[in-house]
């Protein structure tokens, strides 16, 4: 198994795996093998970088040390991505303190609409900061008789909670948040390649399966 993991880590193939405990063990083994390969490489980094993408990681890849993986793997040339539905699920799986440590360890965080609770949406809105807004006071004749200023939030809780489909908020470490537009896969320049890969995945002949192609 160890040699197979090393071969996979040193190739350009993609590994798809399912089942929480077995996936966690496999990914941990891949990370160990990747670090060994990186330490023996020039510059102590993998080239090209190895992407580790854990979709629905709370349910599929519950590594006990995700905070270390996210913070430490970049120096080895490992690009680790952890996807969770909500921040509360992360806290529920790891506890509040470790859940926050995992979130803080991420070099970049991306949030889409409806994925956070009220308190987390408020925290996200506050991250955008506020601006100074001029306030004018007029007398009965309509003339301006006073000018003052007040601070106004640039985003409300409703704004951050109801991010429209196709958009997301990105929070880079030590930088202000920014709202971005997401590009659907069918509009990407490699859309045809993605379609071919999906057809190959669904083709039982590509996997020596006797059954008709069907996604799991």
PDB file of C-alpha atoms in Angstrom:
ATOM      1  CA  UNK A   1       0.000   0.000   0.000  1.00  0.00           C
ATOM      2  CA  UNK A   2       2.786   2.414   0.920  1.00  0.00           C
ATOM      3  CA  UNK A   3       4.522   1.930  -2.436  1.00  0.00           C
ATOM      4  CA  UNK A   4       1.221   2.473  -4.252  1.00  0.00           C
ATOM      5  CA  UNK A   5       0.682   5.722  -2.368  1.00  0.00           C
ATOM      6  CA  UNK A   6       4.176   6.916  -3.256  1.00  0.00           C
ATOM      7  CA  UNK A   7       3.597   6.054  -6.908  1.00  0.00           C
ATOM      8  CA  UNK A   8       0.319   7.989  -6.903  1.00  0.00           C
ATOM      9  CA  UNK A   9       1.914  10.999  -5.209  1.00  0.00           C
ATOM     10  CA  UNK A  10       4.683  11.025  -7.817  1.00  0.00           C
ATOM     11  CA  UNK A  11       2.333  10.781 -10.820  1.00  0.00           C
ATOM     12  CA  UNK A  12      -0.074  13.080 -12.648  1.00  0.00           C
ATOM     13  CA  UNK A  13      -3.098  10.910 -11.889  1.00  0.00           C
ATOM     14  CA  UNK A  14      -6.143  11.864  -9.821  1.00  0.00           C
ATOM     15  CA  UNK A  15      -7.268   9.673  -6.936  1.00  0.00           C
ATOM     16  CA  UNK A  16     -10.969   9.630  -6.005  1.00  0.00           C
ATOM     17  CA  UNK A  17     -11.859   7.971  -2.704  1.00  0.00           C
ATOM     18  CA  UNK A  18     -14.907   7.631  -0.448  1.00  0.00           C
ATOM     19  CA  UNK A  19     -15.568   6.508   3.130  1.00  0.00           C
ATOM     20  CA  UNK A  20     -14.528   8.743   6.022  1.00  0.00           C
ATOM     21  CA  UNK A  21     -12.053   6.582   7.952  1.00  0.00           C
ATOM     22  CA  UNK A  22     -10.375   4.907   4.988  1.00  0.00           C
ATOM     23  CA  UNK A  23     -10.137   8.229   3.143  1.00  0.00           C
ATOM     24  CA  UNK A  24      -8.567   9.897   6.173  1.00  0.00           C
ATOM     25  CA  UNK A  25      -5.972   7.123   6.411  1.00  0.00           C
ATOM     26  CA  UNK A  26      -5.209   7.242   2.681  1.00  0.00           C
ATOM     27  CA  UNK A  27      -4.883  11.036   2.628  1.00  0.00           C
ATOM     28  CA  UNK A  28      -2.638  10.990   5.714  1.00  0.00           C
ATOM     29  CA  UNK A  29      -0.437   8.404   3.982  1.00  0.00           C
ATOM     30  CA  UNK A  30      -0.370  10.482   0.793  1.00  0.00           C
ATOM     31  CA  UNK A  31       0.694  13.554   2.770  1.00  0.00           C
ATOM     32  CA  UNK A  32       3.496  11.628   4.491  1.00  0.00           C
ATOM     33  CA  UNK A  33       4.702  10.239   1.159  1.00  0.00           C
ATOM     34  CA  UNK A  34       4.486  13.666  -0.481  1.00  0.00           C
ATOM     35  CA  UNK A  35       6.575  15.250   2.268  1.00  0.00           C
ATOM     36  CA  UNK A  36       9.177  12.491   1.880  1.00  0.00           C
ATOM     37  CA  UNK A  37       9.308  13.115  -1.877  1.00  0.00           C
ATOM     38  CA  UNK A  38       9.517  16.865  -1.344  1.00  0.00           C
ATOM     39  CA  UNK A  39      12.370  16.592   1.152  1.00  0.00           C
ATOM     40  CA  UNK A  40      14.339  14.608  -1.426  1.00  0.00           C
ATOM     41  CA  UNK A  41      13.570  17.109  -4.208  1.00  0.00           C
ATOM     42  CA  UNK A  42      15.437  20.240  -5.211  1.00  0.00           C
ATOM     43  CA  UNK A  43      14.291  23.125  -3.054  1.00  0.00           C
ATOM     44  CA  UNK A  44      12.465  20.663  -0.772  1.00  0.00           C
ATOM     45  CA  UNK A  45       9.245  21.246  -2.717  1.00  0.00           C
ATOM     46  CA  UNK A  46       7.127  19.198  -5.086  1.00  0.00           C
ATOM     47  CA  UNK A  47       7.121  20.469  -8.654  1.00  0.00           C
ATOM     48  CA  UNK A  48       4.444  20.607  -9.892  1.00  0.00           C
ATOM     49  CA  UNK A  49       2.597  21.099  -6.586  1.00  0.00           C
ATOM     50  CA  UNK A  50       0.370  18.303  -5.296  1.00  0.00           C
ATOM     51  CA  UNK A  51      -3.273  19.400  -4.805  1.00  0.00           C
ATOM     52  CA  UNK A  52      -5.207  17.782  -1.948  1.00  0.00           C
ATOM     53  CA  UNK A  53      -8.906  18.645  -2.334  1.00  0.00           C
ATOM     54  CA  UNK A  54     -11.126  17.383   0.495  1.00  0.00           C
ATOM     55  CA  UNK A  55     -14.724  18.079  -0.514  1.00  0.00           C
ATOM     56  CA  UNK A  56     -17.234  17.780   2.349  1.00  0.00           C
ATOM     57  CA  UNK A  57     -14.189  17.076   4.497  1.00  0.00           C
ATOM     58  CA  UNK A  58     -16.132  16.823   7.773  1.00  0.00           C
ATOM     59  CA  UNK A  59     -17.951  13.804   6.346  1.00  0.00           C
ATOM     60  CA  UNK A  60     -15.285  12.351   4.053  1.00  0.00           C
ATOM     61  CA  UNK A  61     -11.795  13.232   5.280  1.00  0.00           C
ATOM     62  CA  UNK A  62     -11.682  14.090   8.965  1.00  0.00           C
ATOM     63  CA  UNK A  63      -7.939  14.399   9.481  1.00  0.00           C
ATOM     64  CA  UNK A  64      -7.081  14.956  13.149  1.00  0.00           C
ATOM     65  CA  UNK A  65      -4.508  17.654  12.285  1.00  0.00           C
ATOM     66  CA  UNK A  66      -6.120  19.695   9.516  1.00  0.00           C
ATOM     67  CA  UNK A  67      -4.789  22.936  11.010  1.00  0.00           C
ATOM     68  CA  UNK A  68      -1.229  21.632  10.611  1.00  0.00           C
ATOM     69  CA  UNK A  69      -1.903  20.373   7.095  1.00  0.00           C
ATOM     70  CA  UNK A  70      -3.284  23.751   5.993  1.00  0.00           C
ATOM     71  CA  UNK A  71      -0.532  25.830   7.578  1.00  0.00           C
ATOM     72  CA  UNK A  72       2.484  23.590   6.962  1.00  0.00           C
ATOM     73  CA  UNK A  73       1.879  21.927   3.598  1.00  0.00           C
ATOM     74  CA  UNK A  74       2.540  24.980   1.436  1.00  0.00           C
ATOM     75  CA  UNK A  75       6.247  24.873   2.159  1.00  0.00           C
ATOM     76  CA  UNK A  76       6.384  21.318   0.782  1.00  0.00           C
ATOM     77  CA  UNK A  77       4.642  22.247  -2.460  1.00  0.00           C
ATOM     78  CA  UNK A  78       1.340  20.721  -1.319  1.00  0.00           C
ATOM     79  CA  UNK A  79      -1.794  22.742  -2.029  1.00  0.00           C
ATOM     80  CA  UNK A  80      -4.385  21.635   0.537  1.00  0.00           C
ATOM     81  CA  UNK A  81      -8.052  22.597   0.107  1.00  0.00           C
ATOM     82  CA  UNK A  82     -10.684  21.841   2.742  1.00  0.00           C
ATOM     83  CA  UNK A  83     -14.378  22.277   1.886  1.00  0.00           C
ATOM     84  CA  UNK A  84     -17.052  22.432   4.599  1.00  0.00           C
ATOM     85  CA  UNK A  85     -20.713  23.391   4.352  1.00  0.00           C
ATOM     86  CA  UNK A  86     -20.737  25.692   7.362  1.00  0.00           C
ATOM     87  CA  UNK A  87     -18.430  26.944  10.063  1.00  0.00           C
ATOM     88  CA  UNK A  88     -20.724  25.411  12.689  1.00  0.00           C
ATOM     89  CA  UNK A  89     -20.245  21.947  11.155  1.00  0.00           C
ATOM     90  CA  UNK A  90     -16.491  22.419  11.432  1.00  0.00           C
ATOM     91  CA  UNK A  91     -16.826  23.343  15.094  1.00  0.00           C
ATOM     92  CA  UNK A  92     -19.193  20.437  15.693  1.00  0.00           C
ATOM     93  CA  UNK A  93     -16.735  17.945  14.223  1.00  0.00           C
ATOM     94  CA  UNK A  94     -13.565  19.249  15.880  1.00  0.00           C
ATOM     95  CA  UNK A  95     -14.765  21.323  18.816  1.00  0.00           C
ATOM     96  CA  UNK A  96     -14.904  25.099  18.899  1.00  0.00           C
ATOM     97  CA  UNK A  97     -11.209  25.745  19.615  1.00  0.00           C
ATOM     98  CA  UNK A  98      -9.766  23.324  17.054  1.00  0.00           C
ATOM     99  CA  UNK A  99     -12.423  24.287  14.519  1.00  0.00           C
ATOM    100  CA  UNK A 100     -11.357  27.925  14.791  1.00  0.00           C
ATOM    101  CA  UNK A 101      -7.689  26.893  14.628  1.00  0.00           C
ATOM    102  CA  UNK A 102      -8.363  25.024  11.377  1.00  0.00           C
ATOM    103  CA  UNK A 103     -10.188  28.013   9.919  1.00  0.00           C
ATOM    104  CA  UNK A 104      -7.420  30.409  10.974  1.00  0.00           C
ATOM    105  CA  UNK A 105      -4.736  28.160   9.475  1.00  0.00           C
ATOM    106  CA  UNK A 106      -6.201  28.491   5.979  1.00  0.00           C
ATOM    107  CA  UNK A 107      -4.225  30.932   3.855  1.00  0.00           C
ATOM    108  CA  UNK A 108      -7.396  31.889   2.027  1.00  0.00           C
ATOM    109  CA  UNK A 109     -11.065  31.343   2.854  1.00  0.00           C
ATOM    110  CA  UNK A 110     -13.988  31.530   0.440  1.00  0.00           C
ATOM    111  CA  UNK A 111     -17.628  31.836   1.495  1.00  0.00           C
ATOM    112  CA  UNK A 112     -20.755  31.475  -0.645  1.00  0.00           C
ATOM    113  CA  UNK A 113     -24.294  32.556   0.185  1.00  0.00           C
ATOM    114  CA  UNK A 114     -26.286  30.875   2.944  1.00  0.00           C
ATOM    115  CA  UNK A 115     -23.304  29.027   4.363  1.00  0.00           C
ATOM    116  CA  UNK A 116     -22.942  30.896   7.647  1.00  0.00           C
ATOM    117  CA  UNK A 117     -25.089  31.547  10.709  1.00  0.00           C
ATOM    118  CA  UNK A 118     -26.124  34.994  11.912  1.00  0.00           C
ATOM    119  CA  UNK A 119     -23.101  35.586  14.171  1.00  0.00           C
ATOM    120  CA  UNK A 120     -20.644  34.390  11.529  1.00  0.00           C
ATOM    121  CA  UNK A 121     -22.356  36.496   8.848  1.00  0.00           C
ATOM    122  CA  UNK A 122     -22.029  39.503  11.171  1.00  0.00           C
ATOM    123  CA  UNK A 123     -18.319  38.815  11.652  1.00  0.00           C
ATOM    124  CA  UNK A 124     -17.898  38.568   7.879  1.00  0.00           C
ATOM    125  CA  UNK A 125     -19.760  41.856   7.346  1.00  0.00           C
ATOM    126  CA  UNK A 126     -17.570  43.577   9.945  1.00  0.00           C
ATOM    127  CA  UNK A 127     -14.456  42.369   8.109  1.00  0.00           C
ATOM    128  CA  UNK A 128     -15.377  44.702   5.243  1.00  0.00           C
ATOM    129  CA  UNK A 129     -15.079  47.647   7.621  1.00  0.00           C
ATOM    130  CA  UNK A 130     -16.957  50.919   7.424  1.00  0.00           C
ATOM    131  CA  UNK A 131     -16.750  54.266   5.655  1.00  0.00           C
ATOM    132  CA  UNK A 132     -17.317  57.858   6.694  1.00  0.00           C
ATOM    133  CA  UNK A 133     -20.564  59.291   5.341  1.00  0.00           C
ATOM    134  CA  UNK A 134     -21.374  63.003   5.300  1.00  0.00           C
ATOM    135  CA  UNK A 135     -24.690  64.051   6.872  1.00  0.00           C
ATOM    136  CA  UNK A 136     -26.320  67.366   6.054  1.00  0.00           C
ATOM    137  CA  UNK A 137     -28.890  69.231   8.132  1.00  0.00           C
ATOM    138  CA  UNK A 138     -31.178  71.746   6.439  1.00  0.00           C
ATOM    139  CA  UNK A 139     -33.393  74.476   7.824  1.00  0.00           C
ATOM    140  CA  UNK A 140     -37.008  75.174   6.874  1.00  0.00           C
ATOM    141  CA  UNK A 141     -35.935  77.053   3.764  1.00  0.00           C
ATOM    142  CA  UNK A 142     -33.886  74.114   2.540  1.00  0.00           C
ATOM    143  CA  UNK A 143     -30.517  75.713   3.153  1.00  0.00           C
ATOM    144  CA  UNK A 144     -27.739  73.623   4.667  1.00  0.00           C
ATOM    145  CA  UNK A 145     -26.997  74.874   8.161  1.00  0.00           C
ATOM    146  CA  UNK A 146     -24.803  72.061   9.478  1.00  0.00           C
ATOM    147  CA  UNK A 147     -22.560  69.304   8.235  1.00  0.00           C
ATOM    148  CA  UNK A 148     -21.489  66.246  10.183  1.00  0.00           C
ATOM    149  CA  UNK A 149     -20.235  62.755   9.470  1.00  0.00           C
ATOM    150  CA  UNK A 150     -20.944  59.259  10.690  1.00  0.00           C
ATOM    151  CA  UNK A 151     -19.506  55.808  10.161  1.00  0.00           C
ATOM    152  CA  UNK A 152     -21.532  53.404   8.033  1.00  0.00           C
ATOM    153  CA  UNK A 153     -20.885  49.714   7.443  1.00  0.00           C
ATOM    154  CA  UNK A 154     -20.020  48.859   3.842  1.00  0.00           C
ATOM    155  CA  UNK A 155     -21.771  45.471   4.157  1.00  0.00           C
ATOM    156  CA  UNK A 156     -24.731  44.363   6.247  1.00  0.00           C
ATOM    157  CA  UNK A 157     -25.355  40.928   7.738  1.00  0.00           C
ATOM    158  CA  UNK A 158     -28.012  40.394   5.070  1.00  0.00           C
ATOM    159  CA  UNK A 159     -25.472  41.240   2.342  1.00  0.00           C
ATOM    160  CA  UNK A 160     -22.992  38.621   3.511  1.00  0.00           C
ATOM    161  CA  UNK A 161     -25.589  35.957   4.232  1.00  0.00           C
ATOM    162  CA  UNK A 162     -27.420  36.391   0.929  1.00  0.00           C
ATOM    163  CA  UNK A 163     -24.516  36.411  -1.495  1.00  0.00           C
ATOM    164  CA  UNK A 164     -26.119  35.794  -4.905  1.00  0.00           C
ATOM    165  CA  UNK A 165     -25.421  32.565  -6.823  1.00  0.00           C
ATOM    166  CA  UNK A 166     -22.305  32.791  -8.945  1.00  0.00           C
ATOM    167  CA  UNK A 167     -20.522  35.067  -6.487  1.00  0.00           C
ATOM    168  CA  UNK A 168     -18.439  34.502  -3.351  1.00  0.00           C
ATOM    169  CA  UNK A 169     -16.492  36.397  -0.707  1.00  0.00           C
ATOM    170  CA  UNK A 170     -12.783  35.637  -0.432  1.00  0.00           C
ATOM    171  CA  UNK A 171     -10.841  36.388   2.743  1.00  0.00           C
ATOM    172  CA  UNK A 172      -7.075  36.221   2.143  1.00  0.00           C
ATOM    173  CA  UNK A 173      -4.893  36.131   5.245  1.00  0.00           C
ATOM    174  CA  UNK A 174      -3.946  39.610   6.486  1.00  0.00           C
ATOM    175  CA  UNK A 175      -5.811  41.306   3.630  1.00  0.00           C
ATOM    176  CA  UNK A 176      -9.268  42.863   3.288  1.00  0.00           C
ATOM    177  CA  UNK A 177     -12.073  40.617   1.990  1.00  0.00           C
ATOM    178  CA  UNK A 178     -13.197  40.901  -1.609  1.00  0.00           C
ATOM    179  CA  UNK A 179     -16.310  39.758  -3.455  1.00  0.00           C
ATOM    180  CA  UNK A 180     -15.590  37.797  -6.628  1.00  0.00           C
ATOM    181  CA  UNK A 181     -17.498  36.354  -9.553  1.00  0.00           C
ATOM    182  CA  UNK A 182     -17.245  32.580  -9.966  1.00  0.00           C
ATOM    183  CA  UNK A 183     -16.760  31.144 -13.444  1.00  0.00           C
ATOM    184  CA  UNK A 184     -19.016  28.122 -14.189  1.00  0.00           C
ATOM    185  CA  UNK A 185     -17.058  25.153 -15.478  1.00  0.00           C
ATOM    186  CA  UNK A 186     -18.914  25.207 -18.808  1.00  0.00           C
ATOM    187  CA  UNK A 187     -17.549  28.714 -19.467  1.00  0.00           C
ATOM    188  CA  UNK A 188     -13.957  27.781 -18.765  1.00  0.00           C
ATOM    189  CA  UNK A 189     -11.434  27.375 -21.563  1.00  0.00           C
ATOM    190  CA  UNK A 190     -10.991  23.709 -20.607  1.00  0.00           C
ATOM    191  CA  UNK A 191     -14.742  22.930 -20.603  1.00  0.00           C
ATOM    192  CA  UNK A 192     -14.376  20.312 -23.360  1.00  0.00           C
ATOM    193  CA  UNK A 193     -11.629  18.554 -21.407  1.00  0.00           C
ATOM    194  CA  UNK A 194     -13.859  18.484 -18.315  1.00  0.00           C
ATOM    195  CA  UNK A 195     -16.726  17.024 -20.357  1.00  0.00           C
ATOM    196  CA  UNK A 196     -14.471  14.309 -21.767  1.00  0.00           C
ATOM    197  CA  UNK A 197     -13.235  13.444 -18.275  1.00  0.00           C
ATOM    198  CA  UNK A 198     -16.838  13.188 -17.038  1.00  0.00           C
ATOM    199  CA  UNK A 199     -17.765  10.888 -19.938  1.00  0.00           C
ATOM    200  CA  UNK A 200     -14.742   8.694 -19.239  1.00  0.00           C
ATOM    201  CA  UNK A 201     -15.738   8.522 -15.579  1.00  0.00           C
ATOM    202  CA  UNK A 202     -19.231   7.380 -16.562  1.00  0.00           C
ATOM    203  CA  UNK A 203     -17.953   4.847 -19.109  1.00  0.00           C
ATOM    204  CA  UNK A 204     -17.765   1.410 -17.407  1.00  0.00           C
ATOM    205  CA  UNK A 205     -15.292   0.222 -20.021  1.00  0.00           C
ATOM    206  CA  UNK A 206     -12.746   2.744 -18.761  1.00  0.00           C
ATOM    207  CA  UNK A 207     -12.807   0.972 -15.383  1.00  0.00           C
ATOM    208  CA  UNK A 208     -13.321  -2.610 -16.604  1.00  0.00           C
ATOM    209  CA  UNK A 209     -16.837  -2.649 -15.131  1.00  0.00           C
ATOM    210  CA  UNK A 210     -19.582  -4.840 -16.631  1.00  0.00           C
ATOM    211  CA  UNK A 211     -22.418  -2.503 -15.584  1.00  0.00           C
ATOM    212  CA  UNK A 212     -23.781   0.507 -17.432  1.00  0.00           C
ATOM    213  CA  UNK A 213     -22.054   3.795 -16.672  1.00  0.00           C
ATOM    214  CA  UNK A 214     -23.572   5.506 -13.682  1.00  0.00           C
ATOM    215  CA  UNK A 215     -22.243   7.990 -11.182  1.00  0.00           C
ATOM    216  CA  UNK A 216     -22.019   6.698  -7.596  1.00  0.00           C
TER     217      UNK A 216
END
